[in-house]
mmCIF file of C-alpha atoms in Angstrom:
data_model
loop_
_atom_site.group_PDB
_atom_site.id
_atom_site.type_symbol
_atom_site.label_atom_id
_atom_site.label_comp_id
_atom_site.label_asym_id
_atom_site.label_seq_id
_atom_site.Cartn_x
_atom_site.Cartn_y
_atom_site.Cartn_z
ATOM 1 C CA ALA A 1 -6.489 4.793 -15.625
ATOM 2 C CA GLN A 2 -8.250 4.021 -12.526
ATOM 3 C CA THR A 3 -8.154 6.580 -9.569
ATOM 4 C CA VAL A 4 -8.970 6.415 -5.821
ATOM 5 C CA THR A 5 -10.045 9.533 -4.125
ATOM 6 C CA GLN A 6 -10.328 10.489 -0.301
ATOM 7 C CA SER A 7 -11.854 13.505 0.159
ATOM 8 C CA GLN A 8 -11.286 13.918 4.003
ATOM 9 C CA PRO A 9 -7.232 14.536 4.575
ATOM 10 C CA GLU A 10 -8.044 14.501 8.152
ATOM 11 C CA MET A 11 -10.584 13.233 10.617
ATOM 12 C CA SER A 12 -11.270 13.049 14.204
ATOM 13 C CA VAL A 13 -13.406 11.320 16.572
ATOM 14 C CA GLN A 14 -13.521 11.217 20.368
ATOM 15 C CA GLU A 15 -12.901 7.721 21.805
ATOM 16 C CA ALA A 16 -15.708 5.126 22.000
ATOM 17 C CA GLU A 17 -17.534 6.905 19.328
ATOM 18 C CA THR A 18 -18.407 5.912 15.727
ATOM 19 C CA VAL A 19 -16.468 7.281 12.555
ATOM 20 C CA THR A 20 -17.085 6.749 8.934
ATOM 21 C CA LEU A 21 -14.018 7.513 6.468
ATOM 22 C CA SER A 22 -15.179 8.055 3.099
ATOM 23 C CA CYS A 23 -13.246 6.960 -0.307
ATOM 24 C CA THR A 24 -14.584 7.044 -3.958
ATOM 25 C CA TYR A 25 -12.911 5.370 -7.168
ATOM 26 C CA ASP A 26 -13.195 5.414 -10.912
ATOM 27 C CA THR A 27 -12.962 2.285 -12.895
ATOM 28 C CA SER A 28 -14.778 0.881 -16.033
ATOM 29 C CA GLU A 29 -13.867 -2.933 -14.738
ATOM 30 C CA SER A 30 -16.482 -4.837 -13.546
ATOM 31 C CA ASP A 31 -14.191 -7.355 -11.465
ATOM 32 C CA TYR A 32 -12.442 -5.368 -8.777
ATOM 33 C CA TYR A 33 -10.959 -5.480 -5.086
ATOM 34 C CA LEU A 34 -10.938 -2.734 -2.724
ATOM 35 C CA PHE A 35 -8.667 -2.570 0.375
ATOM 36 C CA TRP A 36 -8.348 -0.171 3.689
ATOM 37 C CA TYR A 37 -4.815 -0.004 4.940
ATOM 38 C CA LYS A 38 -3.827 1.345 8.139
ATOM 39 C CA GLN A 39 -0.792 3.100 8.524
ATOM 40 C CA PRO A 40 -0.249 3.820 12.308
ATOM 41 C CA PRO A 41 2.702 6.400 13.318
ATOM 42 C CA SER A 42 6.192 4.972 12.645
ATOM 43 C CA ARG A 43 4.641 1.546 12.295
ATOM 44 C CA GLN A 44 4.070 -0.809 9.691
ATOM 45 C CA MET A 45 1.214 -0.466 6.855
ATOM 46 C CA ILE A 46 -1.361 -3.622 7.574
ATOM 47 C CA LEU A 47 -4.477 -4.226 6.077
ATOM 48 C CA VAL A 48 -7.679 -3.429 7.694
ATOM 49 C CA ILE A 49 -10.409 -4.884 5.361
ATOM 50 C CA ARG A 50 -11.051 -6.168 1.868
ATOM 51 C CA GLN A 51 -14.139 -6.135 -0.442
ATOM 52 C CA GLU A 52 -14.765 -8.583 -3.523
ATOM 53 C CA ALA A 53 -16.832 -5.954 -6.381
ATOM 54 C CA TYR A 54 -18.698 -9.260 -7.035
ATOM 55 C CA LYS A 55 -20.002 -9.464 -3.622
ATOM 56 C CA GLN A 56 -22.910 -7.563 -2.453
ATOM 57 C CA GLN A 57 -22.526 -8.248 1.299
ATOM 58 C CA ASN A 58 -20.328 -5.709 3.014
ATOM 59 C CA ALA A 59 -17.425 -6.838 4.411
ATOM 60 C CA THR A 60 -17.072 -6.689 7.971
ATOM 61 C CA GLU A 61 -14.045 -7.336 10.337
ATOM 62 C CA ASN A 62 -14.790 -6.917 14.278
ATOM 63 C CA ARG A 63 -15.103 -3.150 14.840
ATOM 64 C CA PHE A 64 -14.665 -2.337 11.232
ATOM 65 C CA SER A 65 -17.263 -2.479 8.683
ATOM 66 C CA VAL A 66 -17.743 -1.124 4.662
ATOM 67 C CA ASN A 67 -20.150 0.472 3.208
ATOM 68 C CA PHE A 68 -19.610 -0.968 -0.478
ATOM 69 C CA GLN A 69 -22.001 0.994 -3.042
ATOM 70 C CA LYS A 70 -20.859 -0.328 -6.317
ATOM 71 C CA ALA A 71 -23.185 1.577 -8.477
ATOM 72 C CA ALA A 72 -22.191 4.699 -7.029
ATOM 73 C CA LYS A 73 -18.406 3.636 -6.870
ATOM 74 C CA SER A 74 -17.990 4.129 -3.089
ATOM 75 C CA PHE A 75 -16.371 2.820 -0.669
ATOM 76 C CA SER A 76 -16.261 4.065 3.204
ATOM 77 C CA LEU A 77 -14.875 2.667 6.344
ATOM 78 C CA LYS A 78 -16.806 2.649 9.453
ATOM 79 C CA ILE A 79 -14.765 2.520 12.937
ATOM 80 C CA SER A 80 -16.956 1.539 15.630
ATOM 81 C CA ASP A 81 -16.283 2.127 19.648
ATOM 82 C CA SER A 82 -13.026 3.837 18.528
ATOM 83 C CA GLN A 83 -10.068 3.154 20.241
ATOM 84 C CA LEU A 84 -7.114 5.478 20.791
ATOM 85 C CA GLY A 85 -4.967 2.814 18.824
ATOM 86 C CA ASP A 86 -7.237 3.617 16.149
ATOM 87 C CA ALA A 87 -5.224 6.649 15.373
ATOM 88 C CA ALA A 88 -3.395 6.309 12.383
ATOM 89 C CA MET A 89 -3.189 6.993 8.318
ATOM 90 C CA TYR A 90 -5.891 5.222 6.634
ATOM 91 C CA PHE A 91 -5.544 4.530 2.749
ATOM 92 C CA CYS A 92 -8.151 3.339 0.416
ATOM 93 C CA ALA A 93 -6.999 1.055 -2.407
ATOM 94 C CA TYR A 94 -8.336 -0.370 -5.657
ATOM 95 C CA SER A 95 -7.300 -3.057 -7.218
ATOM 96 C CA PRO A 96 -8.096 -4.519 -10.591
ATOM 97 C CA TYR A 97 -8.479 -8.429 -11.026
ATOM 98 C CA GLN A 98 -5.660 -9.322 -13.192
ATOM 99 C CA GLY A 99 -5.289 -13.143 -12.235
ATOM 100 C CA GLY A 100 -1.763 -12.795 -11.374
ATOM 101 C CA SER A 101 0.189 -9.549 -10.680
ATOM 102 C CA GLU A 102 -2.049 -7.542 -9.001
ATOM 103 C CA LYS A 103 -1.269 -3.685 -8.553
ATOM 104 C CA LEU A 104 -2.808 -1.386 -5.986
ATOM 105 C CA VAL A 105 -4.019 1.952 -6.586
ATOM 106 C CA PHE A 106 -4.186 4.302 -3.512
ATOM 107 C CA GLY A 107 -6.179 7.214 -2.233
ATOM 108 C CA LYS A 108 -3.994 10.111 -0.566
ATOM 109 C CA GLY A 109 -4.848 8.955 2.681
ATOM 110 C CA THR A 110 -7.151 10.299 5.468
ATOM 111 C CA LYS A 111 -5.379 11.207 8.932
ATOM 112 C CA LEU A 112 -7.618 9.989 11.809
ATOM 113 C CA THR A 113 -7.232 11.406 15.422
ATOM 114 C CA VAL A 114 -8.959 9.501 18.396
ATOM 115 C CA ASN A 115 -9.484 12.199 21.119
ATOM 116 C CA PRO A 116 -9.603 10.440 24.878
ATOM 117 C CA ASP B 1 2.999 -14.585 10.044
ATOM 118 C CA VAL B 2 4.518 -12.771 7.077
ATOM 119 C CA LYS B 3 7.535 -10.879 7.397
ATOM 120 C CA VAL B 4 8.346 -8.240 5.291
ATOM 121 C CA THR B 5 12.008 -6.664 6.303
ATOM 122 C CA GLN B 6 13.817 -3.571 4.639
ATOM 123 C CA SER B 7 17.335 -2.820 5.025
ATOM 124 C CA SER B 8 17.346 0.539 6.892
ATOM 125 C CA ARG B 9 14.676 2.294 8.576
ATOM 126 C CA TYR B 10 16.521 5.711 7.797
ATOM 127 C CA LEU B 11 19.412 6.836 5.055
ATOM 128 C CA VAL B 12 21.155 9.535 4.510
ATOM 129 C CA LYS B 13 22.796 10.258 1.315
ATOM 130 C CA ARG B 14 24.223 13.089 -0.876
ATOM 131 C CA THR B 15 23.421 14.387 -4.254
ATOM 132 C CA GLY B 16 25.034 11.935 -7.135
ATOM 133 C CA GLU B 17 25.543 8.900 -5.022
ATOM 134 C CA LYS B 18 24.066 5.486 -6.078
ATOM 135 C CA VAL B 19 21.958 4.271 -3.379
ATOM 136 C CA PHE B 20 20.594 0.593 -2.706
ATOM 137 C CA LEU B 21 17.316 -0.079 -1.011
ATOM 138 C CA GLU B 22 16.903 -3.614 -0.432
ATOM 139 C CA CYS B 23 13.565 -5.920 0.714
ATOM 140 C CA VAL B 24 13.840 -9.097 2.024
ATOM 141 C CA GLN B 25 10.169 -11.505 2.486
ATOM 142 C CA ASP B 26 9.909 -14.777 3.966
ATOM 143 C CA MET B 27 6.639 -16.267 2.339
ATOM 144 C CA ASP B 28 7.647 -17.388 -0.331
ATOM 145 C CA HIS B 29 5.424 -14.569 -2.338
ATOM 146 C CA GLU B 30 5.703 -14.126 -6.189
ATOM 147 C CA ASN B 31 4.939 -10.685 -6.092
ATOM 148 C CA MET B 32 7.216 -7.749 -4.596
ATOM 149 C CA PHE B 33 6.572 -3.837 -4.903
ATOM 150 C CA TRP B 34 8.301 -0.745 -4.387
ATOM 151 C CA TYR B 35 6.354 2.571 -3.660
ATOM 152 C CA ARG B 36 7.508 5.991 -2.544
ATOM 153 C CA GLN B 37 5.072 7.391 -0.018
ATOM 154 C CA ASP B 38 4.681 11.589 0.177
ATOM 155 C CA PRO B 39 2.581 13.668 2.161
ATOM 156 C CA GLY B 40 -0.399 14.599 0.647
ATOM 157 C CA LEU B 41 0.092 12.647 -2.497
ATOM 158 C CA GLY B 42 -0.154 8.698 -0.797
ATOM 159 C CA LEU B 43 1.606 5.951 -1.984
ATOM 160 C CA ARG B 44 2.651 5.846 -5.725
ATOM 161 C CA LEU B 45 4.326 2.447 -7.195
ATOM 162 C CA ILE B 46 7.653 2.636 -8.553
ATOM 163 C CA TYR B 47 8.448 -0.884 -9.953
ATOM 164 C CA PHE B 48 6.920 -4.684 -9.086
ATOM 165 C CA SER B 49 8.372 -7.949 -9.682
ATOM 166 C CA TYR B 50 5.925 -10.990 -10.356
ATOM 167 C CA ASP B 51 8.796 -13.343 -11.015
ATOM 168 C CA VAL B 52 12.694 -13.583 -10.036
ATOM 169 C CA LYS B 53 14.172 -11.528 -12.782
ATOM 170 C CA MET B 54 11.078 -10.202 -14.041
ATOM 171 C CA LYS B 55 10.089 -6.672 -13.610
ATOM 172 C CA GLU B 56 7.486 -4.027 -14.640
ATOM 173 C CA LYS B 57 7.465 -0.131 -14.580
ATOM 174 C CA GLY B 58 4.455 1.235 -11.965
ATOM 175 C CA ASP B 59 3.410 4.840 -12.030
ATOM 176 C CA ILE B 60 6.848 6.954 -11.362
ATOM 177 C CA PRO B 61 9.906 4.937 -12.266
ATOM 178 C CA GLU B 62 12.059 7.702 -13.332
ATOM 179 C CA GLY B 63 15.102 7.668 -12.015
ATOM 180 C CA TYR B 64 15.078 4.250 -10.324
ATOM 181 C CA SER B 65 15.622 1.050 -11.518
ATOM 182 C CA VAL B 66 15.145 -2.538 -9.681
ATOM 183 C CA SER B 67 16.658 -5.738 -9.576
ATOM 184 C CA ARG B 68 15.319 -9.663 -8.452
ATOM 185 C CA GLU B 69 17.741 -12.016 -8.612
ATOM 186 C CA LYS B 70 16.445 -14.088 -6.010
ATOM 187 C CA LYS B 71 12.496 -14.606 -5.024
ATOM 188 C CA GLU B 72 13.018 -13.508 -1.628
ATOM 189 C CA ARG B 73 14.702 -10.221 -2.183
ATOM 190 C CA PHE B 74 13.680 -7.074 -4.424
ATOM 191 C CA SER B 75 16.172 -4.065 -4.653
ATOM 192 C CA LEU B 76 15.409 -0.683 -5.435
ATOM 193 C CA ILE B 77 18.156 1.453 -6.966
ATOM 194 C CA LEU B 78 18.947 4.822 -7.583
ATOM 195 C CA GLU B 79 21.596 5.463 -10.103
ATOM 196 C CA SER B 80 22.281 8.842 -8.844
ATOM 197 C CA ALA B 81 20.123 10.163 -6.193
ATOM 198 C CA SER B 82 18.666 13.683 -6.333
ATOM 199 C CA THR B 83 17.124 15.719 -3.523
ATOM 200 C CA ASN B 84 13.603 15.293 -5.365
ATOM 201 C CA GLN B 85 14.099 11.243 -4.122
ATOM 202 C CA THR B 86 13.933 12.321 -0.381
ATOM 203 C CA SER B 87 10.644 10.642 0.595
ATOM 204 C CA MET B 88 9.325 7.214 2.392
ATOM 205 C CA TYR B 89 10.332 3.960 0.537
ATOM 206 C CA LEU B 90 8.030 1.066 1.187
ATOM 207 C CA CYS B 91 8.365 -2.450 -0.127
ATOM 208 C CA ALA B 92 5.397 -4.926 0.034
ATOM 209 C CA SER B 93 4.993 -8.498 -1.188
ATOM 210 C CA SER B 94 1.790 -10.646 -1.847
ATOM 211 C CA PHE B 95 1.188 -13.955 -3.329
ATOM 212 C CA GLN B 96 -0.224 -14.328 -6.756
ATOM 213 C CA GLY B 97 -3.360 -16.143 -6.902
ATOM 214 C CA PRO B 98 -4.688 -17.731 -9.891
ATOM 215 C CA SER B 99 -8.173 -16.347 -9.418
ATOM 216 C CA SER B 100 -8.136 -13.656 -6.741
ATOM 217 C CA THR B 101 -6.353 -10.660 -5.412
ATOM 218 C CA ASP B 102 -4.180 -11.467 -2.610
ATOM 219 C CA THR B 103 -3.382 -9.160 0.308
ATOM 220 C CA GLN B 104 -0.171 -7.023 0.088
ATOM 221 C CA TYR B 105 2.348 -7.238 3.025
ATOM 222 C CA PHE B 106 4.154 -3.825 3.824
ATOM 223 C CA GLY B 107 7.609 -3.199 5.211
ATOM 224 C CA PRO B 108 8.519 -0.914 7.755
ATOM 225 C CA GLY B 109 9.643 1.852 5.460
ATOM 226 C CA THR B 110 12.924 3.385 4.535
ATOM 227 C CA ARG B 111 13.090 6.913 5.090
ATOM 228 C CA LEU B 112 15.793 8.294 2.703
ATOM 229 C CA THR B 113 17.099 11.941 2.927
ATOM 230 C CA VAL B 114 19.081 13.072 0.114
ATOM 231 C CA LEU B 115 21.227 16.421 0.832
#
C-alpha cells in the first residue's frame, strides 16, 4: 500500500523568510500525482500545488514551489517570502493514476507557524 | 468557484444515536469522498463514490455507511454513534478525468462530538 510520510510535525519560520516542508512517499507505481494542501485554522482545506510524476519540471505557484525527486520518492514544498497568512497545517498527498475515481493518501501533516 | 458545503460545522450527539452528515457540491463532480481528520493521524478515507448509487470502502469504513441518491449529495451515516467516532469529518469532491487526477475540493468540515 502507498504511504506518505511527513517527518516534521511542526515547523516555524520568520515572516519574509523561506521554509521547506518535507514529504516522502512509498509506491511501486510509475504514474502518479502528488499534492500539497493547506488547511488554515478553522478554514477549508485548499490545494496549494500539484505535480504529475511524469513531468520532470518542478511545479511552481507564485511563492510556492516543490522539489520533486522521483528516484528518491521525495516531494518537498518550499515557501518563499513567508507571510502571516501562510500559517496553517500543510498536508502532502499522493494519488495513483487510475483514470477515474482517484483516491488521495495523505501524510499526517505539518503545522507551520509564521512569526512576525 | 467550486463550492462544497456540509450541513453542520459543529454537532453533538449521544452514544447510540444515528447520525447523518450531509455534503453537497455544486460543480457536477462525479467523485465524492468522506474523510475523518484526527490530530497526528492526518486524513483517512472512510468512503468514496464515483457515481450515483455507487460507493467503495476507503481505509476505515467500519461503523459508517454512505448514501448517494443524487449526484450533488453524498451522505455519511453513523448507524450507532460511539465516542471513538468523535472527530472532524471532511467531505470532498472532484471531476472524474479520463486521463488525469483532478483536484479534490473540500468542504469546511463538521466537528462531531459523541458523548
